[in-house]
Every structure is written in C-alpha cells, then in structure tokens.
Short mmCIF file of C-alpha atoms and ligand atoms in Angstrom, two decimals:
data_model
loop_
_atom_site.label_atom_id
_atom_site.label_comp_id
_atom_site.label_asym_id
_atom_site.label_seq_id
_atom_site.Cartn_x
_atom_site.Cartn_y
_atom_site.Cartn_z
CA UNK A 200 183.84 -108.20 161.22
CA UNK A 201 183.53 -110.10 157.67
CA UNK A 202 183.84 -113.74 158.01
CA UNK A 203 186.93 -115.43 156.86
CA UNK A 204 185.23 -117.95 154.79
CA UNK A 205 182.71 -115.43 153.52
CA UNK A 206 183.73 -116.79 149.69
CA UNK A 207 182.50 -120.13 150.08
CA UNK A 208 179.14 -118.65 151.39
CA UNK A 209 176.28 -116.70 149.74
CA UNK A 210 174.44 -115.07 153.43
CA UNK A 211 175.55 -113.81 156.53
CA UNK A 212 175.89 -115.99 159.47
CA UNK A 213 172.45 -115.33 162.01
CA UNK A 214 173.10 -113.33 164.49
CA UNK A 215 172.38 -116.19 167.08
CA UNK A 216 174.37 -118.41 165.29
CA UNK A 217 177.30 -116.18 165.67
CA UNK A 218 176.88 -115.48 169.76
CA UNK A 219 176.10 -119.57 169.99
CA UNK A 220 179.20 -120.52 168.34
CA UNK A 221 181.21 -117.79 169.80
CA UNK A 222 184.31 -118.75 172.40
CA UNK A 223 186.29 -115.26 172.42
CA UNK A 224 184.57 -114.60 175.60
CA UNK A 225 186.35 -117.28 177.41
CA UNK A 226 189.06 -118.38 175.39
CA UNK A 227 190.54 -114.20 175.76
CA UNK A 228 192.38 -116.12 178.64
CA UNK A 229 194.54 -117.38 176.40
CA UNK A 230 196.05 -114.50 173.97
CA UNK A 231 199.67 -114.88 175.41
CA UNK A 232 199.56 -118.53 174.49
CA UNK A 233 198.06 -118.36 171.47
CA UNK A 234 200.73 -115.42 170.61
CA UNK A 235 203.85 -117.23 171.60
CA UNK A 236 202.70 -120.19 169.39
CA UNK A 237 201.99 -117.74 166.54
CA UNK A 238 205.67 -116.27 166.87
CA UNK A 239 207.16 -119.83 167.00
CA UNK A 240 204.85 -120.44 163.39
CA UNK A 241 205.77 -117.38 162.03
CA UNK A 242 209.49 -117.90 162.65
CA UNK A 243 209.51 -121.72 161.12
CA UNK A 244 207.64 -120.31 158.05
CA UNK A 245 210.54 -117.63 157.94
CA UNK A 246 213.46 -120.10 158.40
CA UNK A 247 211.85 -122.92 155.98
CA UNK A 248 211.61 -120.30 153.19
CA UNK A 249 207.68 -120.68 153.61
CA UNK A 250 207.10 -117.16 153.60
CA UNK A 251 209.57 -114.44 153.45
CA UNK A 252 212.12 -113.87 156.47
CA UNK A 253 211.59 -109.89 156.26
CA UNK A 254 207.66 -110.84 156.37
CA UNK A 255 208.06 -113.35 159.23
CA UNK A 256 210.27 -111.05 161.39
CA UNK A 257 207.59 -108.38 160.93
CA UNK A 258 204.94 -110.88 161.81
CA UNK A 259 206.42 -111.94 165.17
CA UNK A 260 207.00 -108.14 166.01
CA UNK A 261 203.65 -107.54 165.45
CA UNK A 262 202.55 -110.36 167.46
CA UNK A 263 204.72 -108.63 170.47
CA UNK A 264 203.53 -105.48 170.00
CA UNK A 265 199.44 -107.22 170.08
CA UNK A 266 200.51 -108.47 173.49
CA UNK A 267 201.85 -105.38 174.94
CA UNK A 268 198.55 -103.92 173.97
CA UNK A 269 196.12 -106.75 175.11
CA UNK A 270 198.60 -106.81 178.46
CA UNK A 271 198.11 -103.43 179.09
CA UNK A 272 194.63 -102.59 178.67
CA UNK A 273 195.11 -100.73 176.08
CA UNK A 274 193.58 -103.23 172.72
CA UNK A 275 190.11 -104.56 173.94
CA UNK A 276 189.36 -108.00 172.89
CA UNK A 277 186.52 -107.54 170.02
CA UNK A 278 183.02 -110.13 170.97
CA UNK A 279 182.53 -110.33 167.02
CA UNK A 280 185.39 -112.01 166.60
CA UNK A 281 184.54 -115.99 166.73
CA UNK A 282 187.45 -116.93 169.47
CA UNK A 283 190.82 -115.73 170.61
CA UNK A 284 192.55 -117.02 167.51
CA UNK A 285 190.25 -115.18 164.70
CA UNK A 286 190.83 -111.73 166.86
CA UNK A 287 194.62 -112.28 166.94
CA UNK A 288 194.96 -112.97 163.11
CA UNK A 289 192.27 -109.98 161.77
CA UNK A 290 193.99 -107.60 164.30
CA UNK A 291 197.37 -108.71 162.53
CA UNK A 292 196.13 -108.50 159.13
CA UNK A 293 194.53 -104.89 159.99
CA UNK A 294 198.15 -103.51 160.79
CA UNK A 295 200.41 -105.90 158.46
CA UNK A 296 198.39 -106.36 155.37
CA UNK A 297 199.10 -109.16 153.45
CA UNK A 298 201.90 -110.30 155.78
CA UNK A 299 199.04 -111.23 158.44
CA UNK A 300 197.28 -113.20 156.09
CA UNK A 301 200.21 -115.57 155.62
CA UNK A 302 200.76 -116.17 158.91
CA UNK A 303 197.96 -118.95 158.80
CA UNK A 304 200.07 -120.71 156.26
CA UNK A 305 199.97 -124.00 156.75
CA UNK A 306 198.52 -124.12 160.14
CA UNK A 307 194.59 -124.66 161.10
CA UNK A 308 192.45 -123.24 163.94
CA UNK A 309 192.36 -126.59 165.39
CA UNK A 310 195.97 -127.67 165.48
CA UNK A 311 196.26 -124.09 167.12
CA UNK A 312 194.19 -124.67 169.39
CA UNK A 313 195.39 -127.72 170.51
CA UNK A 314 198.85 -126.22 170.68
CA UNK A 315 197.49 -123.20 173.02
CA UNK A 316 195.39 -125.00 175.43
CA UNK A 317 198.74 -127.20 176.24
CA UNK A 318 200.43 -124.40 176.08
CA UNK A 319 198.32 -122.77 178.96
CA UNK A 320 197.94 -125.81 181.09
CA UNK A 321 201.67 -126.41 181.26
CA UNK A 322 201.74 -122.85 182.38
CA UNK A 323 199.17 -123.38 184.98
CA UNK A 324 200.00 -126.85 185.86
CA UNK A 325 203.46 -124.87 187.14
CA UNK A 326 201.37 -122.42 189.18
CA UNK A 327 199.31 -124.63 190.91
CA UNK A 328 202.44 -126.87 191.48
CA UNK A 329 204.03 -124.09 193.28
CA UNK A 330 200.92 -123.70 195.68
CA UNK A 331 200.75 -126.79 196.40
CA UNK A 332 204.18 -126.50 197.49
CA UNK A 333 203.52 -123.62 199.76
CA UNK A 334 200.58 -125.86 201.19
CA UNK A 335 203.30 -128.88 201.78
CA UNK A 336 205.77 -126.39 203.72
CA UNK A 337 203.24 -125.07 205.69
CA UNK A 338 201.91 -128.61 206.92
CA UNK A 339 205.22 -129.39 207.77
CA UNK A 340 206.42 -125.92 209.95
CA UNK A 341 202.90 -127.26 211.68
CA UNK A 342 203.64 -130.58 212.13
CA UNK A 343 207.50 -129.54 213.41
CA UNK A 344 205.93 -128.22 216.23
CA UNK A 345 203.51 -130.75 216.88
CA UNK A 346 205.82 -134.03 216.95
CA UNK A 347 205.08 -134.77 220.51
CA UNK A 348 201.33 -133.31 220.29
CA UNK A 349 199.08 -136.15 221.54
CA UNK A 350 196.00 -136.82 220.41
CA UNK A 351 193.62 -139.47 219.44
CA UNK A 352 193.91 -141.36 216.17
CA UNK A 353 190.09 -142.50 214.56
CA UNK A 354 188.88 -144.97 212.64
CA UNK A 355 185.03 -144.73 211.80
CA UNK A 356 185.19 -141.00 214.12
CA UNK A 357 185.54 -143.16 217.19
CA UNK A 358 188.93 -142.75 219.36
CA UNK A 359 190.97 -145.69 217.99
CA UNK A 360 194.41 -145.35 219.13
CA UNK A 361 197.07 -142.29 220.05
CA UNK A 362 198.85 -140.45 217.13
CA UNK A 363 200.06 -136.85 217.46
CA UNK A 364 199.24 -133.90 215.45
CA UNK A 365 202.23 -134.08 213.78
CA UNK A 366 201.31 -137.74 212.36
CA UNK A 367 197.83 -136.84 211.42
CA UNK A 368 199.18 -133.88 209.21
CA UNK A 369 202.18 -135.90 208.23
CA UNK A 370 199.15 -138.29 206.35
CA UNK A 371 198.07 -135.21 204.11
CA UNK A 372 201.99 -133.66 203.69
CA UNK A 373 202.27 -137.90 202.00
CA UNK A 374 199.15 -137.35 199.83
CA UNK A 375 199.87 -133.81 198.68
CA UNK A 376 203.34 -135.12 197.71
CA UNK A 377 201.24 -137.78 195.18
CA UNK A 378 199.20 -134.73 193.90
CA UNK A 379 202.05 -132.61 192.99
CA UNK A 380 203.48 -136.34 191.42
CA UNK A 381 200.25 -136.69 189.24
CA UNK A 382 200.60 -132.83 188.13
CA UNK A 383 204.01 -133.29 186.69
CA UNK A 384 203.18 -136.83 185.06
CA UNK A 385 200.59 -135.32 183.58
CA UNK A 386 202.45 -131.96 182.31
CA UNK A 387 205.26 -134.87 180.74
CA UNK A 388 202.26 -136.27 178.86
CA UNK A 389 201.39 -133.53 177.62
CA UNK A 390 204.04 -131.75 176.25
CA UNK A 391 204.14 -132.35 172.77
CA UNK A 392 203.32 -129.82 170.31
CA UNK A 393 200.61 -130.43 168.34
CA UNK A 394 201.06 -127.74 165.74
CA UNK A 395 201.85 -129.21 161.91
CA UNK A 396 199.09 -131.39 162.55
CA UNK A 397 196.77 -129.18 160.58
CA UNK A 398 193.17 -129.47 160.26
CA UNK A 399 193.41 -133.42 160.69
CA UNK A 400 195.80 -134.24 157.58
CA UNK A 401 198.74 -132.22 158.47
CA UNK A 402 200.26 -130.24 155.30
CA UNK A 403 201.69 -130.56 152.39
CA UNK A 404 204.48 -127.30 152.88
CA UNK A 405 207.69 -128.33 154.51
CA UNK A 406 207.67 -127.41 157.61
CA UNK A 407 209.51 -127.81 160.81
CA UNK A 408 208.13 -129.24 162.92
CA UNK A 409 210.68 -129.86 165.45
CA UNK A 410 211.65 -126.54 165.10
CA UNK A 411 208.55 -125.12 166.84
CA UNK A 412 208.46 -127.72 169.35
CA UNK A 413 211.82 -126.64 170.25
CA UNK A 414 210.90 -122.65 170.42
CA UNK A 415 207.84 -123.67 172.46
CA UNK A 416 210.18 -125.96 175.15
CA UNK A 417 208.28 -129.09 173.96
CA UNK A 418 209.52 -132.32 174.51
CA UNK A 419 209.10 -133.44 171.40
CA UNK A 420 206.21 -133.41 168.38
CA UNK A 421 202.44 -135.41 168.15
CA UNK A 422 203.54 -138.72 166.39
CA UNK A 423 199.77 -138.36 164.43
CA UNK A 424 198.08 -135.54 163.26
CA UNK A 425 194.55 -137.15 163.65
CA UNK A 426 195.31 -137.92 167.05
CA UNK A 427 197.31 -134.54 167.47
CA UNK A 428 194.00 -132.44 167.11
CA UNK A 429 191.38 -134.65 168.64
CA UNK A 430 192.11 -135.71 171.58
CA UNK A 431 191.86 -133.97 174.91
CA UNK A 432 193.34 -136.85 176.81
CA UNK A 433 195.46 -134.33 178.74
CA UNK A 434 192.73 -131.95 179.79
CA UNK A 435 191.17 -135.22 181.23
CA UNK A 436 194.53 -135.93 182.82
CA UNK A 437 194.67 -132.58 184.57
CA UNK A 438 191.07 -132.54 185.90
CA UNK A 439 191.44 -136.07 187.07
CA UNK A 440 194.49 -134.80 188.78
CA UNK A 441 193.04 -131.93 190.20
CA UNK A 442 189.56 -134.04 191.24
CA UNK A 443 192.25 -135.86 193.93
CA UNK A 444 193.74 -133.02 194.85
CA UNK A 445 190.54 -131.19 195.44
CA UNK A 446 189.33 -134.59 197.62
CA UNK A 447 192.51 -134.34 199.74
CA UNK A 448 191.63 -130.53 200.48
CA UNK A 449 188.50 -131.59 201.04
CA UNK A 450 189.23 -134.48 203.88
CA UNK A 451 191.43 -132.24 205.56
CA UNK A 452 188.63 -129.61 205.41
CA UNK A 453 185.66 -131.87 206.77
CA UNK A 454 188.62 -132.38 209.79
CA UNK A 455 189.00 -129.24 210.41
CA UNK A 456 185.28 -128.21 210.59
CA UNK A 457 184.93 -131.02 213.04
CA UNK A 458 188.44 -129.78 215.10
CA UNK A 459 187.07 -125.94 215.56
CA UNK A 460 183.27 -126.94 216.57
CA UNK A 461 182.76 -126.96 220.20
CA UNK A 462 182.84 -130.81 220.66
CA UNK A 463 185.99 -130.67 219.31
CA UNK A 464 187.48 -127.56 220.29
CA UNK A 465 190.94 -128.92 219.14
CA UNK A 466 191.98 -125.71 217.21
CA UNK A 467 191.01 -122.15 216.76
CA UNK A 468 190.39 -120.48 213.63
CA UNK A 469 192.26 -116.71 213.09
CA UNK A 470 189.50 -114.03 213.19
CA UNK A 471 190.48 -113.45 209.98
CA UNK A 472 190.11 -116.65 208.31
CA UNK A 473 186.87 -117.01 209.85
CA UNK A 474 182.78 -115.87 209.26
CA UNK A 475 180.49 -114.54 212.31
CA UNK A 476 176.90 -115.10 211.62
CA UNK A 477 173.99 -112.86 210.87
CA UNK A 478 171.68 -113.77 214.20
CA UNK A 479 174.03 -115.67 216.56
CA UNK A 480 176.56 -113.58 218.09
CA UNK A 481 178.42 -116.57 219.26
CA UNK A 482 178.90 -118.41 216.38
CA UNK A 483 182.53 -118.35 214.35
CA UNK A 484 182.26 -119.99 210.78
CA UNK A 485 184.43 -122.25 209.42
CA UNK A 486 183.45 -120.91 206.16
CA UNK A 487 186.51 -121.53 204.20
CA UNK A 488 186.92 -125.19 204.78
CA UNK A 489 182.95 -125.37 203.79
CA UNK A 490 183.72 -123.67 200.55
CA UNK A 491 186.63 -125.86 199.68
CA UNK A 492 184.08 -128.84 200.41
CA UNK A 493 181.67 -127.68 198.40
CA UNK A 494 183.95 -126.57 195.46
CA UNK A 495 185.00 -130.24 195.26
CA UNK A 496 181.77 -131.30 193.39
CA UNK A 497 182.27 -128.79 190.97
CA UNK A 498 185.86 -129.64 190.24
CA UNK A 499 184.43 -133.38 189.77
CA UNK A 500 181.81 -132.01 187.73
CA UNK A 501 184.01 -130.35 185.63
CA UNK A 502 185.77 -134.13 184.71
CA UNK A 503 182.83 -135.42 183.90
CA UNK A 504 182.01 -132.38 181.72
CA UNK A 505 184.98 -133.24 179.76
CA UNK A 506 184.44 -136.73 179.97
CA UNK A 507 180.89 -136.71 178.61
CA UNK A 508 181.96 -134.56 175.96
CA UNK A 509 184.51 -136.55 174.62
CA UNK A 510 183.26 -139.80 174.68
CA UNK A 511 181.10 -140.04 171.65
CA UNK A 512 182.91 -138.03 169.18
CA UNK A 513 184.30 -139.17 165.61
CA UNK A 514 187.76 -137.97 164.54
CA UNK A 515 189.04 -135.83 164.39
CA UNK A 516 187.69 -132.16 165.37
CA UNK A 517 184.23 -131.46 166.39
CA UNK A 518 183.12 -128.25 167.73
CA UNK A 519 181.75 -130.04 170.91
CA UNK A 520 185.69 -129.71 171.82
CA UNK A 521 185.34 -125.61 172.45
CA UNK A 522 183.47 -126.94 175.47
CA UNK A 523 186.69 -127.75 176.78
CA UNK A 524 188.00 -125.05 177.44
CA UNK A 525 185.04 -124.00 180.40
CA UNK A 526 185.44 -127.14 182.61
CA UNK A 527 189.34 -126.79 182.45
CA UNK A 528 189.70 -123.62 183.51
CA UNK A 529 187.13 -124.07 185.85
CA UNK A 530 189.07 -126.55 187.91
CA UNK A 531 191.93 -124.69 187.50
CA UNK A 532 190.52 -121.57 188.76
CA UNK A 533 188.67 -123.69 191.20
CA UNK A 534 191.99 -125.49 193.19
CA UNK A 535 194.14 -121.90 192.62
CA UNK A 536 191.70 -120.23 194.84
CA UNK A 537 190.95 -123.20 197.39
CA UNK A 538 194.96 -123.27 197.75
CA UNK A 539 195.30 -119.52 197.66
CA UNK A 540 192.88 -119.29 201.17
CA UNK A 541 193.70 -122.83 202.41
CA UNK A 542 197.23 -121.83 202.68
CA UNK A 543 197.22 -118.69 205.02
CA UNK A 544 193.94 -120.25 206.83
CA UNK A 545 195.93 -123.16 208.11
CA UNK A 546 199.48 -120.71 209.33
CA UNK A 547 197.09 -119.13 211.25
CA UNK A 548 195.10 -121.61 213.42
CA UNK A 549 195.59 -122.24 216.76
CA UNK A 550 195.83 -125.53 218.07
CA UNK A 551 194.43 -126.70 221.13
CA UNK A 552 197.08 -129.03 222.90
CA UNK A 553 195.65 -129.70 225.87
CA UNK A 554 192.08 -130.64 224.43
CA UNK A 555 193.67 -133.05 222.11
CA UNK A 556 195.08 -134.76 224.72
CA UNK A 557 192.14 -134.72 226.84
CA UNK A 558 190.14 -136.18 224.38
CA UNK A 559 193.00 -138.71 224.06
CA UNK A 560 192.85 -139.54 227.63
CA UNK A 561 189.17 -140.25 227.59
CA UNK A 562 188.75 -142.75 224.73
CA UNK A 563 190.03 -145.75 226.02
CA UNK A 564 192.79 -145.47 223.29
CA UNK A 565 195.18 -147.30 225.38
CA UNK A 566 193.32 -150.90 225.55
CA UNK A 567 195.54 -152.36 222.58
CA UNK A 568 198.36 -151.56 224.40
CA UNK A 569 196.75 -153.12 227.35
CA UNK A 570 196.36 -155.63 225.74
CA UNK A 571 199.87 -155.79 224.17
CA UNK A 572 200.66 -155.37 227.66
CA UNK A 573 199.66 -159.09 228.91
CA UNK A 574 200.77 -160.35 225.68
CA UNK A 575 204.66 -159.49 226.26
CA UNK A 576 204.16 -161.17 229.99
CA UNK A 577 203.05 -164.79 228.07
CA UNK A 578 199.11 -164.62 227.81
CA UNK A 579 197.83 -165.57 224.25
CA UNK A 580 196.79 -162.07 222.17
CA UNK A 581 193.12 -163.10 222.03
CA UNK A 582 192.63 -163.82 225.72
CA UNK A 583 194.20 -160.77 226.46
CA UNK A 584 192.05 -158.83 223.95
CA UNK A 585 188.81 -160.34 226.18
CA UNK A 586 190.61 -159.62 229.28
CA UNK A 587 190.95 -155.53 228.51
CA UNK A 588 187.26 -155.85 226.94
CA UNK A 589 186.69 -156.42 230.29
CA UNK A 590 188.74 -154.05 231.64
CA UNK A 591 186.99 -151.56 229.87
CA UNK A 592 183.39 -152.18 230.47
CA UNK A 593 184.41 -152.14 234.32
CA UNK A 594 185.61 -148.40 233.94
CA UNK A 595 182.64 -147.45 231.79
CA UNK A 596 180.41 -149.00 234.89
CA UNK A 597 182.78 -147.38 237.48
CA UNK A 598 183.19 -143.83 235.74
CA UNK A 599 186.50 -144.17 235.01
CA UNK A 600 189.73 -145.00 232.88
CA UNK A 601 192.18 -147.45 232.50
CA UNK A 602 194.73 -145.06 233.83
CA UNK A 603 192.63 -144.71 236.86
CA UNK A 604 191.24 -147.90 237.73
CA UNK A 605 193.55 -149.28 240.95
CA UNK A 606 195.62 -152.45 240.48
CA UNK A 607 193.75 -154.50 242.47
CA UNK A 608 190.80 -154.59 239.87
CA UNK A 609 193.65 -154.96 237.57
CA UNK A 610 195.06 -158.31 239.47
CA UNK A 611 191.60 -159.80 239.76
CA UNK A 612 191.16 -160.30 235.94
CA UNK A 613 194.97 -161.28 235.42
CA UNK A 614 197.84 -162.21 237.67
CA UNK A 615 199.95 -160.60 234.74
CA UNK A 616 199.33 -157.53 235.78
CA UNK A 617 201.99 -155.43 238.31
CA UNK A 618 202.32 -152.04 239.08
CA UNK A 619 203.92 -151.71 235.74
CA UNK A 620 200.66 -151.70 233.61
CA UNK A 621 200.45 -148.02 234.57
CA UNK A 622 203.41 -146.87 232.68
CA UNK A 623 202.81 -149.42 229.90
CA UNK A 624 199.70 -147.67 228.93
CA UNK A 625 200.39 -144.15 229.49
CA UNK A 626 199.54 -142.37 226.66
CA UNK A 627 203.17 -140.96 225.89
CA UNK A 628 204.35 -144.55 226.15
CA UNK A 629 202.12 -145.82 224.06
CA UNK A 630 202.59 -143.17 221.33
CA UNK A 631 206.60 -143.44 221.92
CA UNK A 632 206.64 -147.13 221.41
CA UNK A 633 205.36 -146.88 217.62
CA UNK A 634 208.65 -146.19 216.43
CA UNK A 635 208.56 -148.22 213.39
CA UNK A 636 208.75 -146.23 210.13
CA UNK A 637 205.59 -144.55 209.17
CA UNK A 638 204.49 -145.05 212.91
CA UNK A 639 203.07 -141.84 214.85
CA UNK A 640 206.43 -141.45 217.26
CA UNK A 641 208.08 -138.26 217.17
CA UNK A 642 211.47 -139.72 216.21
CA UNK A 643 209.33 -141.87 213.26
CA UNK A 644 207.44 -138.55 212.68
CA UNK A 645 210.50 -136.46 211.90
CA UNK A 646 211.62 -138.72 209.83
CA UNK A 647 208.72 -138.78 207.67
CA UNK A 648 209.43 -134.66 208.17
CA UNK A 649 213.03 -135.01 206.71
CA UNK A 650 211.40 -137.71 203.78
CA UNK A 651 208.53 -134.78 202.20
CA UNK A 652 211.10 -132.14 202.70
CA UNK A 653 213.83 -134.47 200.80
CA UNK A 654 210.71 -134.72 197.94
CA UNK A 655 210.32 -131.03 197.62
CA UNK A 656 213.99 -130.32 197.00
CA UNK A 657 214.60 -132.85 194.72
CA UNK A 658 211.86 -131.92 192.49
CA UNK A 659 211.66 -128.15 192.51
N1 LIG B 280 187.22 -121.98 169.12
C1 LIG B 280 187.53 -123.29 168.62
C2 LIG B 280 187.70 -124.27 169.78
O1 LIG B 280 187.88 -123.81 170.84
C3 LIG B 280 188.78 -123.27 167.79
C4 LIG B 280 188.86 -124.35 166.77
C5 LIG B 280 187.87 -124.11 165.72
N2 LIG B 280 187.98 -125.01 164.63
C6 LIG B 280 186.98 -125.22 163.78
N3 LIG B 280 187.20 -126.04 162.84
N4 LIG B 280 185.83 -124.68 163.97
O2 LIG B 280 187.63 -125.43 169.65
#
C-alpha cells in the first residue's frame, strides 16, 4: 500500500522502518471503536455542511458495512497498513472513492486515536466492572454461609484473635467495593471526547464538536486540544486502578495457597480448579491462585510502562505514545482473565469448618478476652494483661489451653477468677461479643452483608 504522505517524500519508506513503526498488529483490537468514532465524524461533517450529506450518509454506511466484514471474518486486517486507523480509511477510499478521502476532513490520526483508545477503555472498564461484580456476589453467597464459621484472625501469620470466615471474606467483599469505586471514577475522568482537537491545534472548519461527543455518549468535550491529544492521564488512571485490584486478588490468593496446604487444610480446592503434579502423585496445585500472584507484577509493570513512557515527553504527540496501547491492554487482558478463573475457583472450594476452628482453639486466641475478663471484675487492664501472660506460659509448660486449664490454677494467679472465666472465653463468646459495627459477630457480619449488597444495587 502507497503511503499517504507519499507527495511530500521523494523514496520509499525501508522496509524495517515500516514493520518498526507499525501498530496494526495490536491496535486491530480496536476497529469497532475506531469505526463508531468515524461514523460520529462523518455524520458532524454531514450535518455542519462540511462535506456533503449524500457523501456522509454513504460514508457511515460504508463504515457499517467494514465492520460487518472485519466482525465476521470475512475482511482480513492488511500488516502493510501502518495501524488500525490507516487500514480503515484506504479500505474506505478503495470502495467510496473520493467520498473516503474526505472523511479525514478535519480530523488527525492523533485526535483519533485519542478518541478510540477512550472509547475502548470505557468499553472495557464496563466489562471488567461487571466481573468484578460477579466476584463481589460470590464472596458474599460464601460469606452467608459462613457468619458463624469460627476461625482464627492473624496479625503477622500468628493466631491473633477469633473472626469467622464470613468476616475475613467480608474484608475483601469492602476492598473490591473500592476497586469497582476507582473503575468508575476513572471511566468519569475520562469521558470526554477528544476528537476536534486535531493534530495539536484543533481546526479551522466549523465543526461540532459537541455534536460528536453527544453521538459517542461523552460527557462532554477536551477543554484543550494540546492537552486533548497528549496526555494519557487516563490510561495511567486505569492501570493504577487495575494495579490495586490485581493486589487485592493477589492477598486473597497468597491466603488461599496457605488455606489448601496441609498445615492449613482449611479449604479444599474443586478437582477442577486445581493442578496434579508431574512426579508426586499426592500433590494438588493451587495453580490458579499462583498465576494470579504472579500476574500481579506484570499488571504493575505495565503502569510503570506507561509511566516511564510518558514522563519525559514534549507536547503534544510523540510516537513513544503507540506504546500505550501494549501495557493497557495488557492489564486489561491481564485482570479479565484472573477474574474470569478466580470467580468459578472460589464457588467451588470447600471449606473446612472444623479445622478452622481447631486451629482457633489452639492459638491461645482467647487471652485478650481473658484478659478483658479480669478487667470487667475491677483489676487494672495492664495487670491483667501480665496475669493471662502468665496464664499462658503455664499451659504452654502444662500442654494445654486456657479452656482446659482447671480453676484452681486459675484462682492462684487471681481471686477474680470464678467458674465463669470458662464461658467468658469460649471461643463463640468471644467472637459473639464483638458486636460493634465492622466487628467479626455474625449479627455485625450480616450487616456488613446487607451494606456491599446495598453498594452493588445502587450502582449497577
Ligand atoms: N498508531 C499511532 C498511535 O498509536 C496513531 C497516531 C499516529 N500519529 C502520528 N502523528 N504518527 O499512536
């Protein structure tokens, strides 16, 4: 394929020049974007008196009928052409003639591409939103029937004091809710249409403007047309988004590798969300959860791909900005697929009840409330906080727990302590009695049920 700017130039381009400047082979993935933005051009250029309405209708039919084809299989993308936008036009101009050549009217390849890569993350900013969601209602059928699950809450991986399931996937239903707040503050930012902004200077034709914001479902129009074509703020936005999101996935993972290993043993991975190995026969990966670990560098990686990129760069458009195209979609293929396994991975687990609690019974979890314990009766918190230290080391010497360890060992450290102490520190006590909101009992934990499930209606 000729060149478009073969007048200004007196030699062919290399050949190496061509394939090193070449972006058709990724940006392909956005054709219906940079379509529907051509349409919405061609139509303004109609209605303004631009170009001729007969011309303009013809144009956007065109464009439809491209689409059809490049939907179907049937029109192959061409690797000569330069990037998505070059293919579109010279496959326009090969059926319409003259009319495809004034479709560019007034527009540049960089305020279209600015206007197609926003066009495409809104659209996938609403796909990954609606995982998420899927990931938020399956944490909370979980939790539902895990509100009076006990098990042991950790700080620094050592038994701290008891939650319940429930709680502990409450925590990540609370930060999911944040993520899928950060995608939609950062699809608001973003929608603006950037077309009209030209090559930097805008134009000189009188065009609409608001008009193709309004066919596109912007919010409004780029207030600069420097600023409209150089800056990938919102690409930034997204990846930074999706970096957090990718780190919650990533927690939960690490906790779920732990819960499945034979320490833990508090769940069970489905068969089919699970790996065998080559040489042990009695080894079941938790492969998934690994991979969603792992693909949490590259998602970071891919922010500080665009990060780098952009940091040095004059306005307004410099080719180093093609290179954003390969970290976004990265991270956006990236989180799809960790939510796309994630998701069925985690309706299918079994959880272990009674080795949760176990564990829970064994960790000394129950010496705060001990301690709270003496407290309520009149002894001074840090007295009583020595006293169960105490306590404690004498059922590490003797073997035992606090549960177990008979009153009268009890009544020789404190004449606080009564028969009472037993029921005081039982684990379902001490869970029940952290009823304040955002505490771990089941009547706090449903509430913070009915809260994320009050979130996800309001904002569908
Ligand atoms: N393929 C280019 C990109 O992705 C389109 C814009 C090209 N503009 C230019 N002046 N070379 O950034």
């Amino acid at each position: 394929m000729g060149k478009m700017w073969a007048g200004r130039f007196s030699k062919e381009a290399d050949s190496r020049v061509n394939d090193f400047n070449s972006s058709i082979s990724f940006d392909c993935r956005m054709f219906k974007q940079d379509i529907q933005g051509s349409i919405a051009h061609a139509t303004m250029l109609g209605e303004c008196g631009i170009i001729d309405k007969e011309e303009s209708l013809n144009i956007a039919n065109e464009l439809g009928n491209i689409f059809q084809e490049i939907h179907s299989g049937e029109l192959a993308f061409d690797p000569d052409a330069e990037d998505i936008h070059m293919f579109i036009e010279a496959e326009l101009t090969q059926r319409l003639g003259d009319a495809g050549k004034r479709l560019h009217t007034a527009r540049s390849r960089n305020d279209q591409v600015a206007l197609d890569i926003r066009l495409y993350l809104r659209d996938e900013i609403a796909n990954i939103d609606k995982l998420v969601r899927e990931l938020e209602d399956t944490i909370v059928k979980l939790a539902e029937e895990h509100t009076e699950t006990v098990m042991s809450g950790y700080t620094h991986l050592q038994r701290a004091q008891p939650i319940t399931f429930a709680h502990h996937l409450m925590a990540y239903a609370m930060m999911l809710l944040r993520d899928i707040d950060r995608l939609d503050d950062c699809r608001r930012r973003m929608n603006y249409c950037p077309l009209g902004s030209g090559a930097l200077a805008s134009t000189t034709y009188p065009i609409d403007r608001q008009m193709v914001s309004d066919l596109l479902k912007f919010d409004g129009v780029t207030m600069n047309s420097l600023d409209g074509v150089s800056d990938r703020d919102f690409c930034i936005e997204l990846a930074s988004a999706l970096s957090i999101l990718m780190m919650h996935l990533s927690r939960f993972s690490e906790e779920i590798i732990l819960w499945c290993s034979w320490e833990f043993k508090f769940i069970e991975l489905d068969d089919a969300f699970a790996t065998g190995s080559s040489i042990m026969p009695q080894k079941k990966n938790p492969d998934i959860t690994e991979l969603i670990r792992g693909k949490t560098g590259r998602v970071y990686g891919d922010l500080q791909t665009l990060l780098t990129m952009m940091k040095g760069l004059s306005l307004a458009y410099n080719k180093d900005m093609q290179e954003d195209k390969e970290a976004i979609f990265d991270a956006i293929d990236t989180v799809k697929l960790c939510l796309t396994t994630f998701i069925p991975m985690l309706s299918t687990m079994r959880v272990n009840k009674e080795n949760m609690r176990n564990a829970a019974a064994k960790g000394f979890i129950n010496a705060t409330d001990c301690a709270d314990y003496l407290v309520k009766k009149g002894m001074p918190f840090r007295d009583a906080y020595k006293i169960t230290g105490q306590l404690v080391a004498l059922c590490i010497e003797k073997n035992t727990t606090l549960e177990n360890l008979p009153i009268y060992e009890y009544q020789q450290l404190s004449g606080y302590f009564d028969n009472d102490i037993y029921k005081a520190i039982s684990l379902d006590t001490c869970v029940m009695q952290r009823k304040v909101v955002g505490g771990p009992a089941p009547e706090a934990v449903k509430q913070q049920i009915e809260y994320v499930k009050g979130k996800l209606k309001v904002e569908e």
